[in-house]
mmCIF file of C-alpha atoms in Angstrom:
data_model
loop_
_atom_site.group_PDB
_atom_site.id
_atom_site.type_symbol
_atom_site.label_atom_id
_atom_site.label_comp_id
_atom_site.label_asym_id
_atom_site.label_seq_id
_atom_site.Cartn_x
_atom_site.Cartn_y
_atom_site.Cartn_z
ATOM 1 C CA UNK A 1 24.984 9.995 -20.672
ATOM 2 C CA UNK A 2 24.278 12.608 -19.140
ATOM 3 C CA UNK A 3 25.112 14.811 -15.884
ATOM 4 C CA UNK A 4 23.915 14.351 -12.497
ATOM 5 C CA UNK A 5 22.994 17.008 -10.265
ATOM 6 C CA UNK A 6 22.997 15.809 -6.778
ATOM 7 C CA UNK A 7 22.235 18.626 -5.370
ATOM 8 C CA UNK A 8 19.589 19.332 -6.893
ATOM 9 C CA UNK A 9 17.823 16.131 -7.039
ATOM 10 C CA UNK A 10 17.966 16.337 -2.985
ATOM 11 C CA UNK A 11 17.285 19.894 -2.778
ATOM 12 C CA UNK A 12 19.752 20.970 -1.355
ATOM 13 C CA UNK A 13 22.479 24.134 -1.974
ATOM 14 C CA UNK A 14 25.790 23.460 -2.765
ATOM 15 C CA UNK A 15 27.187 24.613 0.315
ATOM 16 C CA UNK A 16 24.832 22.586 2.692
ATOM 17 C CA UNK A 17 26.299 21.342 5.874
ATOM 18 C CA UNK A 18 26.236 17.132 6.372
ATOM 19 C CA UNK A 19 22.946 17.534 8.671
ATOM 20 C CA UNK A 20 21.273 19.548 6.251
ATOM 21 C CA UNK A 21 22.009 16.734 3.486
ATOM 22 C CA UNK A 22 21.037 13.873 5.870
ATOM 23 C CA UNK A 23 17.618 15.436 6.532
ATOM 24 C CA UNK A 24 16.588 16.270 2.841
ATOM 25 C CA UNK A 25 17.408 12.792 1.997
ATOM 26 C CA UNK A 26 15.380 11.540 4.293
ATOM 27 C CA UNK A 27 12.860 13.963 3.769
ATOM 28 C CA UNK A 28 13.266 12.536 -0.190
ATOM 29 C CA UNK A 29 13.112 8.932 1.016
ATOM 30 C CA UNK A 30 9.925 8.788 3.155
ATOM 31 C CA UNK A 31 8.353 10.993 -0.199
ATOM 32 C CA UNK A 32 9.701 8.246 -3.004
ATOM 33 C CA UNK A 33 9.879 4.794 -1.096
ATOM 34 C CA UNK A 34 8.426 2.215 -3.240
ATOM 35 C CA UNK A 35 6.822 0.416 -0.161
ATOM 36 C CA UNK A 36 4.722 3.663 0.944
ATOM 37 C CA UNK A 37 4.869 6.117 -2.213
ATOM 38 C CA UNK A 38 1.685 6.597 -4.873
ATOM 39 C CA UNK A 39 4.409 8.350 -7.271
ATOM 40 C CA UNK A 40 4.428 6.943 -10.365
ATOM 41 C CA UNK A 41 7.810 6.875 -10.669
ATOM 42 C CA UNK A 42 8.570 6.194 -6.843
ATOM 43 C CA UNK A 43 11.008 3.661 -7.878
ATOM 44 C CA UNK A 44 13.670 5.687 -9.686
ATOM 45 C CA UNK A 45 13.008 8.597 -7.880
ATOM 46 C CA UNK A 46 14.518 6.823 -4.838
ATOM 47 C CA UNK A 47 17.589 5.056 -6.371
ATOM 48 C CA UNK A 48 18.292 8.417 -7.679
ATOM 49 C CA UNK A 49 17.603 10.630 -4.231
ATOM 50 C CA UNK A 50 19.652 7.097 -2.414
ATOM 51 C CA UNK A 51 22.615 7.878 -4.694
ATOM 52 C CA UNK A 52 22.630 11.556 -4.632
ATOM 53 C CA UNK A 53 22.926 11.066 -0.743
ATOM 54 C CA UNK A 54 25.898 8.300 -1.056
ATOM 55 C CA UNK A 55 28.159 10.734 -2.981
ATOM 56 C CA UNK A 56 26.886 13.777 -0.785
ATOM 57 C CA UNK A 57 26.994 12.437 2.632
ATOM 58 C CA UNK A 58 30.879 10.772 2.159
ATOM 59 C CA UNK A 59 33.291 13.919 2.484
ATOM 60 C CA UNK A 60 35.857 12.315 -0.201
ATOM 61 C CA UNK A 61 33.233 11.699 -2.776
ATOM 62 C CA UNK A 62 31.624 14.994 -2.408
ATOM 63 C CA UNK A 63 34.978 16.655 -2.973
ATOM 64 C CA UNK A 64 35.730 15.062 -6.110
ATOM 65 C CA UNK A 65 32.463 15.624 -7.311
ATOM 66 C CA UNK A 66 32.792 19.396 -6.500
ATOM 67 C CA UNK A 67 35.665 19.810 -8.179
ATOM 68 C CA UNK A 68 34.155 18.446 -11.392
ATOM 69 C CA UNK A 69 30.775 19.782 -11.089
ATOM 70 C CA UNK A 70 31.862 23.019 -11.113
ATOM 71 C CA UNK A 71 31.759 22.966 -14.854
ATOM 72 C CA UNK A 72 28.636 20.710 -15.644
ATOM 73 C CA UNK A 73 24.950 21.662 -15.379
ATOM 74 C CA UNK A 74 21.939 18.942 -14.862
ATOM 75 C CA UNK A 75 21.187 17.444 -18.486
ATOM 76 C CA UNK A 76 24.247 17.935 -20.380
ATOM 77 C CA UNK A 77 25.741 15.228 -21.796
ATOM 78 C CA UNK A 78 28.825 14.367 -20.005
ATOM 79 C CA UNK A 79 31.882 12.118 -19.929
ATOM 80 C CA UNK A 80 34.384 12.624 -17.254
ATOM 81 C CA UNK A 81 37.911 14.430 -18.544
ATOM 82 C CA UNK A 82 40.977 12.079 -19.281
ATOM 83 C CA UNK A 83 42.172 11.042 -16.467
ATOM 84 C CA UNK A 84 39.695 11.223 -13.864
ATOM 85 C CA UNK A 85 39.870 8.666 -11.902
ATOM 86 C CA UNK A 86 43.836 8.909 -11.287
ATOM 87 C CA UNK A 87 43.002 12.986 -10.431
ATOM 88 C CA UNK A 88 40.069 12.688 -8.564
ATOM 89 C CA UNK A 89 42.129 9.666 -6.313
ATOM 90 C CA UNK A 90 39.427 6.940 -7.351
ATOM 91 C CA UNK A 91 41.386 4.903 -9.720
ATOM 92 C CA UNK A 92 40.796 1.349 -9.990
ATOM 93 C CA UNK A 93 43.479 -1.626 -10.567
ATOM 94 C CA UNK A 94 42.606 -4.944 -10.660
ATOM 95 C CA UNK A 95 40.125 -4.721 -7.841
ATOM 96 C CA UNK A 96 37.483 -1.761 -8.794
ATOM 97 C CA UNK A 97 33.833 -2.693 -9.333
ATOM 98 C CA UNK A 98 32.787 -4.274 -12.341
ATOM 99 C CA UNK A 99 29.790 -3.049 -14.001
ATOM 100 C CA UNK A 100 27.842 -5.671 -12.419
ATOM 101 C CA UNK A 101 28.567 -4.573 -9.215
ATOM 102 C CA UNK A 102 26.486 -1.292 -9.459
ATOM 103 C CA UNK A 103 23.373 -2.442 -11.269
ATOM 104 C CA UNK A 104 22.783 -5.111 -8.253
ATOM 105 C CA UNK A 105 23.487 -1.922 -5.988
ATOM 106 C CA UNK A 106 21.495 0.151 -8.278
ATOM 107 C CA UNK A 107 23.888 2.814 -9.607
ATOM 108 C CA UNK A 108 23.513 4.982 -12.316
ATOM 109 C CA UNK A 109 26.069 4.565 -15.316
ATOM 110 C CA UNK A 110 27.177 8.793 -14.341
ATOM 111 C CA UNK A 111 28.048 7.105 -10.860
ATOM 112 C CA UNK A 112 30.414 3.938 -12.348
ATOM 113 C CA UNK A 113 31.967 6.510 -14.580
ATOM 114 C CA UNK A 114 33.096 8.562 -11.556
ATOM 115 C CA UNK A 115 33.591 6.033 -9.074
ATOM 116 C CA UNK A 116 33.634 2.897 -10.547
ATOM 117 C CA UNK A 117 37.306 2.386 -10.724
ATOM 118 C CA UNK A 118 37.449 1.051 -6.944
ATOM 119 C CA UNK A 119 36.124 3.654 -5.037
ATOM 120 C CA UNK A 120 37.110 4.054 -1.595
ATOM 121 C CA UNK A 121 33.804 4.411 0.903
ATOM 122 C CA UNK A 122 35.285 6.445 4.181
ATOM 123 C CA UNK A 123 32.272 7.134 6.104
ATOM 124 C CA UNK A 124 29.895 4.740 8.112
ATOM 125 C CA UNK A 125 29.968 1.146 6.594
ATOM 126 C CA UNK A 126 33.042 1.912 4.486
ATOM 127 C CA UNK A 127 35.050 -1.027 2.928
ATOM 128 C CA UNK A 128 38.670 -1.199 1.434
ATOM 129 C CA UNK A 129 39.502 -1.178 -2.330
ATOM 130 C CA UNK A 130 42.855 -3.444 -2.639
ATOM 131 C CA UNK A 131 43.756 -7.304 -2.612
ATOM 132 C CA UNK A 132 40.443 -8.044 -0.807
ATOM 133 C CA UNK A 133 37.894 -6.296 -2.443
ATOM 134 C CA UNK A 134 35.292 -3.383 -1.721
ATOM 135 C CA UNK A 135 32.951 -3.947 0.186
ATOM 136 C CA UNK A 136 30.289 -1.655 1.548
ATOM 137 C CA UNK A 137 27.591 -1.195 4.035
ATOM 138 C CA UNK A 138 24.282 -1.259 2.268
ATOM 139 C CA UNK A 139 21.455 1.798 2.959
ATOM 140 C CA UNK A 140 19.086 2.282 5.467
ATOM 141 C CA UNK A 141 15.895 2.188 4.357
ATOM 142 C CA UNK A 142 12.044 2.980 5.925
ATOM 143 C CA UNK A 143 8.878 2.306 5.586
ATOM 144 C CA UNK A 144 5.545 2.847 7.161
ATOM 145 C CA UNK A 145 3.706 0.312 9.315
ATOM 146 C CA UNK A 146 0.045 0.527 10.037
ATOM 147 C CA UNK A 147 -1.095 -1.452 12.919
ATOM 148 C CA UNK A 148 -4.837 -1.666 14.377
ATOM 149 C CA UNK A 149 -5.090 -0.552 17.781
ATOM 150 C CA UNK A 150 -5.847 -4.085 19.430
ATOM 151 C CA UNK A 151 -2.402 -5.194 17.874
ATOM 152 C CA UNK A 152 -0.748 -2.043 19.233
ATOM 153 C CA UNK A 153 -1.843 -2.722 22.745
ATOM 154 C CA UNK A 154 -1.185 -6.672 22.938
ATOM 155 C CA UNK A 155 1.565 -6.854 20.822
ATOM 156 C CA UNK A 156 2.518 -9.808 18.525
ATOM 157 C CA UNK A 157 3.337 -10.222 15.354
ATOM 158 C CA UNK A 158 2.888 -8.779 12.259
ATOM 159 C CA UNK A 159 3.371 -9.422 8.562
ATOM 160 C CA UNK A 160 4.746 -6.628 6.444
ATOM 161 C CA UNK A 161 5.168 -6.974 2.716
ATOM 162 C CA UNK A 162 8.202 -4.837 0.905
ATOM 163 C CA UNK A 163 8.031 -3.328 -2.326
ATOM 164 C CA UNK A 164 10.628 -5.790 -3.524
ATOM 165 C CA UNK A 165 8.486 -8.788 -3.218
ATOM 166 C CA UNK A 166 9.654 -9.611 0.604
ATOM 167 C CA UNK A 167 7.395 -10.895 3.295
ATOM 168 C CA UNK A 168 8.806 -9.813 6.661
ATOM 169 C CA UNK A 169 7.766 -11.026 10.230
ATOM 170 C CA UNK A 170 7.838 -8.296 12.393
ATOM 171 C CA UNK A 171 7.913 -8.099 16.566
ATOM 172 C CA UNK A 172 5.027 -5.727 17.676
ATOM 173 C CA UNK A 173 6.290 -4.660 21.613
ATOM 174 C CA UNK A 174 3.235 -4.349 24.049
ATOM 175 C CA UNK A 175 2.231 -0.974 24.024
ATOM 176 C CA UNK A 176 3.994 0.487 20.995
ATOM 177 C CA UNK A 177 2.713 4.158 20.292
ATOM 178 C CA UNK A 178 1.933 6.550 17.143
ATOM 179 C CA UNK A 179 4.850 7.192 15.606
ATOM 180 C CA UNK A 180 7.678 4.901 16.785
ATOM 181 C CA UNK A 181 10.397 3.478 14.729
ATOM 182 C CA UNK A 182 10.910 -0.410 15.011
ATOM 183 C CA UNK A 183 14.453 -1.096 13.541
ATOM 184 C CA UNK A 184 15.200 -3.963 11.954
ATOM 185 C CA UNK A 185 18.969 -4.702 11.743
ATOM 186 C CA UNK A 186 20.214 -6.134 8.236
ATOM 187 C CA UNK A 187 16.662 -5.699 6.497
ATOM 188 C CA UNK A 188 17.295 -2.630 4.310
ATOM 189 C CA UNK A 189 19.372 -2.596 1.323
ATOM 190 C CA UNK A 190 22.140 -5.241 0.687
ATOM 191 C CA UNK A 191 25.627 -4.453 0.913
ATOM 192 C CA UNK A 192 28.115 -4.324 -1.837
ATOM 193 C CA UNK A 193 30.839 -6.780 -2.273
ATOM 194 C CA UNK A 194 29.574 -8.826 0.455
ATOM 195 C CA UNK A 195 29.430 -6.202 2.604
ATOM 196 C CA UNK A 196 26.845 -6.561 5.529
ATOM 197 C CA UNK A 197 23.071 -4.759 4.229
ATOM 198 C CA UNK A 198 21.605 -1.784 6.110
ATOM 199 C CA UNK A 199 18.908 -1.555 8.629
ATOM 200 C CA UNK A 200 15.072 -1.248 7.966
ATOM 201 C CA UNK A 201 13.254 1.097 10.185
ATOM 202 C CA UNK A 202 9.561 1.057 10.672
ATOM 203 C CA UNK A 203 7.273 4.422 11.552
ATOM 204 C CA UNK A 204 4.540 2.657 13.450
ATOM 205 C CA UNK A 205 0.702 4.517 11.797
ATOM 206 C CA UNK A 206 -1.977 3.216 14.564
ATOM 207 C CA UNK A 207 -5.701 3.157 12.840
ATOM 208 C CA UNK A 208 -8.086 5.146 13.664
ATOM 209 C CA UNK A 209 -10.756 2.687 16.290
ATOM 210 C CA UNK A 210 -14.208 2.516 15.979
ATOM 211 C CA UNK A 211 -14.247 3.320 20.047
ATOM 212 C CA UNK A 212 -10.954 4.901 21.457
ATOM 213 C CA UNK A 213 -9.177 7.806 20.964
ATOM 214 C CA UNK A 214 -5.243 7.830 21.094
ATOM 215 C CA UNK A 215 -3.620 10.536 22.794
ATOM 216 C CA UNK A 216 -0.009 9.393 23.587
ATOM 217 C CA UNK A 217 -0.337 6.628 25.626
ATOM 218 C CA UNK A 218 -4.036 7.915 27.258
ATOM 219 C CA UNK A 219 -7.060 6.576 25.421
ATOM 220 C CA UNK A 220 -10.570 8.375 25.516
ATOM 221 C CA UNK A 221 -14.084 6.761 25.166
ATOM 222 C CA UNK A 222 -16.953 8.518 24.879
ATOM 223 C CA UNK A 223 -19.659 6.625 26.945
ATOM 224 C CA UNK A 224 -23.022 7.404 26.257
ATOM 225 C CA UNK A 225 -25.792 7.474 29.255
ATOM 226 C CA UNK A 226 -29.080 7.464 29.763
ATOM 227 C CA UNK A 227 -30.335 11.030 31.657
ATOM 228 C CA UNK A 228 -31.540 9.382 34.708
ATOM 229 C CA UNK A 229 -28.233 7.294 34.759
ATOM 230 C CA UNK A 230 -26.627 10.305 35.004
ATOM 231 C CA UNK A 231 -29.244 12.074 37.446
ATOM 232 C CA UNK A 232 -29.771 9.405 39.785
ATOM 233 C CA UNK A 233 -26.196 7.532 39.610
ATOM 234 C CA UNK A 234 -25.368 4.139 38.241
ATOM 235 C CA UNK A 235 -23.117 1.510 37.815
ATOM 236 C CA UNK A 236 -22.550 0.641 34.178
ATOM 237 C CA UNK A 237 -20.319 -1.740 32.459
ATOM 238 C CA UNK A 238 -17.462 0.238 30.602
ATOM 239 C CA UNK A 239 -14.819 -1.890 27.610
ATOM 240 C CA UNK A 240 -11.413 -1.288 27.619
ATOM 241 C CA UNK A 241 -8.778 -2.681 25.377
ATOM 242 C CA UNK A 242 -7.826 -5.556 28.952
ATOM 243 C CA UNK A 243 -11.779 -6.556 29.253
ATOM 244 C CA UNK A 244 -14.929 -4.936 30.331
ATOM 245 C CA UNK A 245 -14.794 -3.036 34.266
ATOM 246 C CA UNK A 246 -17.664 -1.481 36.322
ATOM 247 C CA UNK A 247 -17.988 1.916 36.498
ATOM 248 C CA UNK A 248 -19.471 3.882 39.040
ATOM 249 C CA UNK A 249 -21.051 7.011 37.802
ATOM 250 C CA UNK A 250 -22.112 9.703 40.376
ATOM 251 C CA UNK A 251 -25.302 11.458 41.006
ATOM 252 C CA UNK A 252 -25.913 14.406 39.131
ATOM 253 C CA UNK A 253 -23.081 14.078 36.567
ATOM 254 C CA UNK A 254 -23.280 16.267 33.417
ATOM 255 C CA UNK A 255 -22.563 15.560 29.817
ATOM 256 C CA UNK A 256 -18.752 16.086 29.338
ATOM 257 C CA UNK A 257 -17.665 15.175 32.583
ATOM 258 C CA UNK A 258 -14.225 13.307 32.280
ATOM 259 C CA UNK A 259 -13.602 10.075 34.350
ATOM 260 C CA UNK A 260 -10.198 8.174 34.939
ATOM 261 C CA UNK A 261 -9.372 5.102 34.851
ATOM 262 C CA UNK A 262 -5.966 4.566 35.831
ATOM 263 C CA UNK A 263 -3.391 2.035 34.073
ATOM 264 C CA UNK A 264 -6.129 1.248 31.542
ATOM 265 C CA UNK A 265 -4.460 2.897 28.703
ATOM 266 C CA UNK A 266 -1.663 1.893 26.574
ATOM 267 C CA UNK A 267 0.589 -0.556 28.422
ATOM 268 C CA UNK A 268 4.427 0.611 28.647
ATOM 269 C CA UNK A 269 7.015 1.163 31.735
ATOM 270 C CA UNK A 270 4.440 3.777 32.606
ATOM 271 C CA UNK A 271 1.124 2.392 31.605
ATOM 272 C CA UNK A 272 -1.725 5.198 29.987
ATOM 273 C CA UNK A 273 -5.004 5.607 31.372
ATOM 274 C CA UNK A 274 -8.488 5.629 30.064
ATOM 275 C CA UNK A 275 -10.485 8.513 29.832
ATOM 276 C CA UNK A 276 -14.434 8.101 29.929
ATOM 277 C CA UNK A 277 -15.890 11.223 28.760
ATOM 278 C CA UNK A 278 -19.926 11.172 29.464
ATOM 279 C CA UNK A 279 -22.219 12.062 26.884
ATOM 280 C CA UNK A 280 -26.449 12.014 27.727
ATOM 281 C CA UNK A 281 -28.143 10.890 25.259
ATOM 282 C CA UNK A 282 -31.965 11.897 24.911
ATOM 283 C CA UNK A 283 -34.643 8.892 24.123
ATOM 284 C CA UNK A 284 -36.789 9.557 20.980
ATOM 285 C CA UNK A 285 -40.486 10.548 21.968
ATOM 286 C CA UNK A 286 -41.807 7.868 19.529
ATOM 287 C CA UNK A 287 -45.167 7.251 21.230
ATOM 288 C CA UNK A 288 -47.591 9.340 22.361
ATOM 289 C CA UNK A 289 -46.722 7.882 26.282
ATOM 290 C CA UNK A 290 -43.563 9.098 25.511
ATOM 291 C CA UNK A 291 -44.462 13.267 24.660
ATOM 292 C CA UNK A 292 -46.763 12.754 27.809
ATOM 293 C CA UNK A 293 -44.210 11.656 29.868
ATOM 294 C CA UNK A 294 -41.509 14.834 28.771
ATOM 295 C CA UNK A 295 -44.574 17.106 28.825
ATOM 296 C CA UNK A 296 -45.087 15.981 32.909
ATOM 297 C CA UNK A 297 -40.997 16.142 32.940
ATOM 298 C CA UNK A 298 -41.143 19.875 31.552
ATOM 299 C CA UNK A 299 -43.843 20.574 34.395
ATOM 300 C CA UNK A 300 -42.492 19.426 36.907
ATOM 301 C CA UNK A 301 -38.528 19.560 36.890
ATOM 302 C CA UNK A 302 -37.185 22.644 37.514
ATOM 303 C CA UNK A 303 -34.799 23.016 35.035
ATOM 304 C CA UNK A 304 -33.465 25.853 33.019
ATOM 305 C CA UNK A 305 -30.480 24.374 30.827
ATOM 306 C CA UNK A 306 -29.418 27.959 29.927
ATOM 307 C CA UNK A 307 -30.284 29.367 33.208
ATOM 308 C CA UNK A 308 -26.517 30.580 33.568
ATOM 309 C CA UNK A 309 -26.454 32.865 30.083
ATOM 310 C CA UNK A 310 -29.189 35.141 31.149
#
């Protein structure tokens, strides 16, 4: 078989501090997850990237495997020096993990021939080699859910399907905005040896809406208006995501002029609002009324659109 560079396959120096292994492999993660990646190899890249990240991230591990990788380089073929296990303070007894064990975990035969003689787990979701057993917190995992708008704002729920053949039904809150996480305890990996699985978490992609813009928790609308509804004034009938409202629109209001209506945005503890921008549009002079009728305008309105660049 041969050697594993961990470091490598996360990216990561030798000497890089716990944060700065935590972010590359979740950097590495979002990039390979089967559920959201369009690698062709997405699949291995992550069990490799997941395991990487379970030797790095746990302090003992990573020392052992220091000490021995010291003298290996990625690719070469590799079996681990007599008496590993008993050095490196990861040998086994009647209790280590059987081969088994790692392929439903997804291991790599390099890992069971460092570890696999009962490894002791000491950081989060560690489990005890001995008379009882390992067992082991499974990973965290993520994955990317895309939600219409209409869903975002009401809420509900929603049907997500997993790159290992699970349907899950997940709780949409009211309101939820572009770019929240939704965790879902117990839904990422499974645990080993019985040991509880990890949590899913969800980054929450709103669509982009035929109508509204999202800006945080603000929507915009651009509502188009006829010139003389925007000349003389009008009331005109405006949708937002809760139903349709009135909207009064002053006398001589111009094209981009921004109107609020409060609360009528994304709902939360503090709800958005709705932005109307204004935008005149100009009837088509399809008729030959028509070009008389913006001739007599021309004529007669005294109006210089670029009045203020001369």
């Amino acid at each position: 078989m041969e050697f594993k560079d961990y470091y490598k396959l996360l990216g990561v120096p030798r000497d890089a501090p716990p944060d700065a292994i935590k972010k590359a492999y979740r950097r590495q993660a979002r990039k390979y997850h089967p559920d959201v990646s369009k690698e062709t190899d997405a699949e291995a890249r992550f069990k490799e990237v997941s395991e990487a990240y379970e030797v790095l991230s746990d302090p003992e591990k990573r020392s052992a495997y220091d000490r021995l990788g010291a003298n290996w380089k990625a690719g070469q073929d590799f079996r681990p020096p007599p008496g590993w296990e008993q050095a490196a303070g990861f040998g086994g007894g009647a209790h280590g993990f059987s081969s088994a064990d790692f392929n439903a975990g997804g291991f790599s035969e390099f890992f069971e021939s460092l570890f696999g003689g009962g490894f002791r787990q000491t950081g989060p979701g560690a489990g005890r080699a001995g008379g009882s057993g390992f067992r082991t917190r499974g990973q965290d995992q993520e994955a990317t859910l895309s939600l219409d708008l209409e869903t975002a704002y009401h809420g509900g729920r929603q049907s997500l399907r997993m790159g290992d053949g699970r349907t899950l039904a997940v709780n949409i809150p009211a309101g939820v905005s572009d770019g929240q996480r939704i965790r879902l305890t117990g839904q990422g990996a499974p645990g080993l040896g019985g040991g509880p699985a990890g949590d899913l978490y969800l980054s929450v992609h709103i669509q982009p809406h035929a109508l509204y813009r999202v800006e945080g928790r603000d929507l915009l609308l651009d509502l188009p208006l006829a010139p003389w509804e925007a000349a003389l004034g009008s009331t005109v009938t405006v949708p937002t995501l809760s139903g349709k409202v009135d909207l009064k629109i002053p006398a001589g209001s111009r094209a981009g002029r921004k109107m609020r209506l409060k609360g009528r945005g994304m709902p939360g503890k503090t709800p958005g609002d709705l932005y109307v921008i204004l935008k005149i549009e100009t009837p088509p002079a399809e008729t030959q009324a028509h070009r008389e009728f913006y001739e007599r305008m021309r004529r007669e309105l005294p109006f210089d659109p670029r009045a203020h660049l001369a």
